[in-house]
mmCIF file of C-alpha atoms in Angstrom:
data_model
loop_
_atom_site.group_PDB
_atom_site.id
_atom_site.type_symbol
_atom_site.label_atom_id
_atom_site.label_comp_id
_atom_site.label_asym_id
_atom_site.label_seq_id
_atom_site.Cartn_x
_atom_site.Cartn_y
_atom_site.Cartn_z
ATOM 1 C CA MET A 1 -135.184 123.643 194.806
ATOM 2 C CA THR A 2 -133.256 127.033 195.204
ATOM 3 C CA ASP A 3 -134.701 129.539 198.079
ATOM 4 C CA ILE A 4 -135.336 132.913 196.470
ATOM 5 C CA HIS A 5 -134.047 135.763 199.015
ATOM 6 C CA ALA A 6 -135.513 139.217 198.924
ATOM 7 C CA PRO A 7 -132.540 141.984 198.605
ATOM 8 C CA GLU A 8 -133.447 143.215 201.998
ATOM 9 C CA GLN A 9 -132.621 139.856 203.338
ATOM 10 C CA ILE A 10 -129.423 139.473 201.425
ATOM 11 C CA GLU A 11 -128.221 143.020 203.093
ATOM 12 C CA ASN A 12 -128.460 141.402 206.419
ATOM 13 C CA ILE A 13 -126.010 138.500 205.698
ATOM 14 C CA PRO A 14 -122.820 138.880 207.798
ATOM 15 C CA VAL A 15 -119.527 140.003 205.676
ATOM 16 C CA GLY A 16 -117.100 138.277 208.201
ATOM 17 C CA PRO A 17 -116.726 135.732 210.644
ATOM 18 C CA THR A 18 -119.507 135.631 213.526
ATOM 19 C CA ALA A 19 -117.060 134.351 215.954
ATOM 20 C CA SER A 20 -113.977 136.083 217.285
ATOM 21 C CA ARG A 21 -111.531 134.080 214.929
ATOM 22 C CA GLY A 22 -112.958 132.776 211.410
ATOM 23 C CA LEU A 23 -112.049 129.827 209.834
ATOM 24 C CA GLY A 24 -109.975 131.672 207.240
ATOM 25 C CA TRP A 25 -107.685 133.254 210.046
ATOM 26 C CA TRP A 26 -106.924 129.746 211.276
ATOM 27 C CA GLY A 27 -106.098 128.478 207.752
ATOM 28 C CA VAL A 28 -103.932 131.381 207.126
ATOM 29 C CA TRP A 29 -102.010 130.692 210.175
ATOM 30 C CA CYS A 30 -101.625 126.947 209.531
ATOM 31 C CA LEU A 31 -100.436 128.051 205.836
ATOM 32 C CA VAL A 32 -97.770 130.270 207.516
ATOM 33 C CA SER A 33 -96.802 127.715 210.204
ATOM 34 C CA THR A 34 -96.122 125.122 207.312
ATOM 35 C CA GLU A 35 -94.450 127.538 204.953
ATOM 36 C CA ALA A 36 -92.333 128.663 207.963
ATOM 37 C CA ALA A 37 -91.418 125.075 208.406
ATOM 38 C CA LEU A 38 -90.478 124.420 204.963
ATOM 39 C CA PHE A 39 -87.938 127.317 204.816
ATOM 40 C CA ALA A 40 -86.777 126.433 208.365
ATOM 41 C CA TYR A 41 -85.685 122.954 207.042
ATOM 42 C CA LEU A 42 -84.256 124.355 204.080
ATOM 43 C CA LEU A 43 -82.158 126.919 205.653
ATOM 44 C CA PHE A 44 -81.271 124.196 208.318
ATOM 45 C CA SER A 45 -79.923 122.067 205.556
ATOM 46 C CA TYR A 46 -77.849 124.952 204.304
ATOM 47 C CA TYR A 47 -76.180 125.765 207.757
ATOM 48 C CA TYR A 48 -75.675 121.968 208.441
ATOM 49 C CA PHE A 49 -73.525 121.717 205.297
ATOM 50 C CA ALA A 50 -71.783 124.810 206.282
ATOM 51 C CA VAL A 51 -71.143 123.536 209.498
ATOM 52 C CA GLN A 52 -70.081 119.918 208.484
ATOM 53 C CA PHE A 53 -67.807 121.198 205.573
ATOM 54 C CA ASP A 54 -66.562 124.371 206.653
ATOM 55 C CA VAL A 55 -65.719 126.941 203.666
ATOM 56 C CA ASN A 56 -64.550 124.131 201.464
ATOM 57 C CA TRP A 57 -68.245 123.350 200.207
ATOM 58 C CA LEU A 58 -68.786 126.974 198.946
ATOM 59 C CA PRO A 59 -67.876 127.621 195.462
ATOM 60 C CA GLN A 60 -64.686 129.563 195.016
ATOM 61 C CA GLY A 61 -64.210 129.215 198.684
ATOM 62 C CA HIS A 62 -66.083 132.329 199.622
ATOM 63 C CA ALA A 63 -69.339 133.714 200.832
ATOM 64 C CA PRO A 64 -72.383 134.249 198.484
ATOM 65 C CA SER A 65 -72.413 137.901 196.976
ATOM 66 C CA LEU A 66 -74.909 140.466 198.059
ATOM 67 C CA LYS A 67 -74.269 142.703 194.997
ATOM 68 C CA LEU A 68 -77.822 141.863 193.649
ATOM 69 C CA ALA A 69 -79.300 140.227 196.704
ATOM 70 C CA LEU A 70 -79.457 143.181 199.064
ATOM 71 C CA PRO A 71 -81.118 145.575 196.471
ATOM 72 C CA ASP A 72 -83.308 142.865 195.624
ATOM 73 C CA THR A 73 -84.341 142.430 199.312
ATOM 74 C CA ILE A 74 -84.891 146.074 199.631
ATOM 75 C CA VAL A 75 -87.145 145.974 196.697
ATOM 76 C CA LEU A 76 -88.994 143.270 198.249
ATOM 77 C CA ILE A 77 -89.388 145.279 201.623
ATOM 78 C CA LEU A 78 -90.509 148.180 199.835
ATOM 79 C CA SER A 79 -93.126 146.194 197.900
ATOM 80 C CA SER A 80 -94.530 145.247 201.229
ATOM 81 C CA VAL A 81 -94.510 148.666 202.492
ATOM 82 C CA ALA A 82 -96.382 149.638 199.474
ATOM 83 C CA LEU A 83 -99.084 146.721 200.053
ATOM 84 C CA TRP A 84 -99.523 147.933 203.664
ATOM 85 C CA TRP A 85 -100.043 151.565 202.442
ATOM 86 C CA GLY A 86 -102.639 150.406 199.853
ATOM 87 C CA ASP A 87 -104.397 148.340 202.655
ATOM 88 C CA ARG A 88 -104.744 151.497 204.603
ATOM 89 C CA GLY A 89 -106.302 153.193 201.895
ATOM 90 C CA VAL A 90 -108.943 150.786 201.440
ATOM 91 C CA ARG A 91 -109.579 150.923 205.439
ATOM 92 C CA ARG A 92 -109.748 154.897 205.023
ATOM 93 C CA GLY A 93 -112.221 154.498 202.081
ATOM 94 C CA SER A 94 -109.752 155.809 199.642
ATOM 95 C CA ARG A 95 -109.811 153.474 196.261
ATOM 96 C CA ALA A 96 -107.004 155.686 194.688
ATOM 97 C CA GLN A 97 -104.610 155.010 197.511
ATOM 98 C CA ASN A 98 -105.716 151.367 197.433
ATOM 99 C CA LEU A 99 -105.099 150.865 193.988
ATOM 100 C CA ALA A 100 -101.794 153.012 193.997
ATOM 101 C CA GLY A 101 -100.366 150.724 196.680
ATOM 102 C CA ILE A 102 -101.484 147.377 195.189
ATOM 103 C CA ALA A 103 -99.958 148.275 191.884
ATOM 104 C CA THR A 104 -96.788 149.645 193.335
ATOM 105 C CA ALA A 105 -96.316 146.407 195.194
ATOM 106 C CA LEU A 106 -97.013 144.298 191.978
ATOM 107 C CA ILE A 107 -94.518 146.387 189.889
ATOM 108 C CA LEU A 108 -91.739 146.124 192.678
ATOM 109 C CA GLY A 109 -92.528 142.255 192.983
ATOM 110 C CA VAL A 110 -91.980 142.216 188.975
ATOM 111 C CA ILE A 111 -88.581 143.946 189.565
ATOM 112 C CA PHE A 112 -87.653 141.689 192.139
ATOM 113 C CA VAL A 113 -88.582 138.550 190.059
ATOM 114 C CA VAL A 114 -86.522 140.052 187.119
ATOM 115 C CA VAL A 115 -83.499 140.983 189.247
ATOM 116 C CA GLN A 116 -83.657 137.188 190.649
ATOM 117 C CA TYR A 117 -83.451 136.113 187.184
ATOM 118 C CA PHE A 118 -80.154 138.064 186.367
ATOM 119 C CA GLU A 119 -78.697 136.853 189.934
ATOM 120 C CA TRP A 120 -79.441 133.170 188.750
ATOM 121 C CA SER A 121 -78.003 133.834 185.381
ATOM 122 C CA ALA A 122 -74.700 135.249 186.701
ATOM 123 C CA LYS A 123 -73.851 132.060 188.647
ATOM 124 C CA THR A 124 -71.247 130.007 187.431
ATOM 125 C CA PHE A 125 -72.837 126.797 188.934
ATOM 126 C CA SER A 126 -76.075 125.019 188.433
ATOM 127 C CA PRO A 127 -78.134 122.830 190.813
ATOM 128 C CA ARG A 128 -76.241 119.803 189.666
ATOM 129 C CA SER A 129 -72.782 121.178 190.215
ATOM 130 C CA HIS A 130 -72.464 120.408 193.919
ATOM 131 C CA SER A 131 -74.446 120.657 197.198
ATOM 132 C CA TYR A 132 -74.128 124.114 197.528
ATOM 133 C CA GLY A 133 -75.681 124.866 194.182
ATOM 134 C CA SER A 134 -78.531 122.353 194.805
ATOM 135 C CA LEU A 135 -79.290 124.233 198.324
ATOM 136 C CA TYR A 136 -78.937 127.550 196.575
ATOM 137 C CA PHE A 137 -81.339 126.910 193.749
ATOM 138 C CA THR A 138 -83.956 124.861 195.801
ATOM 139 C CA ILE A 139 -83.920 127.752 198.428
ATOM 140 C CA THR A 140 -84.112 130.733 196.089
ATOM 141 C CA GLY A 141 -86.415 128.866 193.768
ATOM 142 C CA PHE A 142 -88.996 128.171 196.497
ATOM 143 C CA HIS A 143 -88.777 131.821 197.452
ATOM 144 C CA MET A 144 -89.183 132.760 193.774
ATOM 145 C CA ALA A 145 -92.379 130.447 193.616
ATOM 146 C CA HIS A 146 -93.813 132.433 196.885
ATOM 147 C CA VAL A 147 -93.032 135.573 195.153
ATOM 148 C CA VAL A 148 -94.531 134.594 191.796
ATOM 149 C CA ALA A 149 -97.812 133.173 193.408
ATOM 150 C CA GLY A 150 -98.039 136.325 195.473
ATOM 151 C CA LEU A 151 -97.993 138.313 192.143
ATOM 152 C CA GLY A 152 -100.989 136.249 190.915
ATOM 153 C CA VAL A 153 -102.996 137.188 194.149
ATOM 154 C CA LEU A 154 -101.945 140.889 193.705
ATOM 155 C CA LEU A 155 -103.023 141.048 190.410
ATOM 156 C CA THR A 156 -106.436 139.615 191.388
ATOM 157 C CA ILE A 157 -106.835 142.020 194.191
ATOM 158 C CA LEU A 158 -105.902 144.749 192.000
ATOM 159 C CA VAL A 159 -108.678 143.806 189.556
ATOM 160 C CA TRP A 160 -111.102 143.397 192.447
ATOM 161 C CA SER A 161 -109.912 146.602 193.843
ATOM 162 C CA ALA A 162 -110.611 148.460 190.491
ATOM 163 C CA LEU A 163 -114.116 147.057 190.266
ATOM 164 C CA GLY A 164 -114.948 148.194 193.874
ATOM 165 C CA TYR A 165 -115.279 144.952 195.584
ATOM 166 C CA PHE A 166 -113.488 146.240 198.730
ATOM 167 C CA ASN A 167 -114.596 148.924 201.019
ATOM 168 C CA PRO A 168 -113.785 150.024 204.822
ATOM 169 C CA ARG A 169 -116.410 147.567 205.914
#
């Protein structure tokens, strides 16, 4: 049978963890650790091939171009700054700042995905061309999957923020 609680009892339920570190905090750190290990392994593979085969393993014998990668990185960093600014807004009780920060981060994330698509389209090789192509598309593909998942989370948080689910508490 379900217990029925009076509204005054529900208001006394703790919002966050009762200990110094909640289960969610540990879960996030485990997620970050495993994702960092994944990218460390992928980047190790890239540098391993670079050391083993010198510049001969690179397409056309030159280093990757930063023509689109550098602006795309700047866009991604700016989206992180916008999200941080939006987070400060909710901590100050400013829903408008919170929504503006999250929306800006979401828009910049979409711009990142579009620019990454153009960067992939400009490549003269595919994942099947050679080891460099395989590693390039695997590493950037995993990164793109993280960004797309983050965009889904940002969209959810934007809707929840617009509905007033978050407050300074």
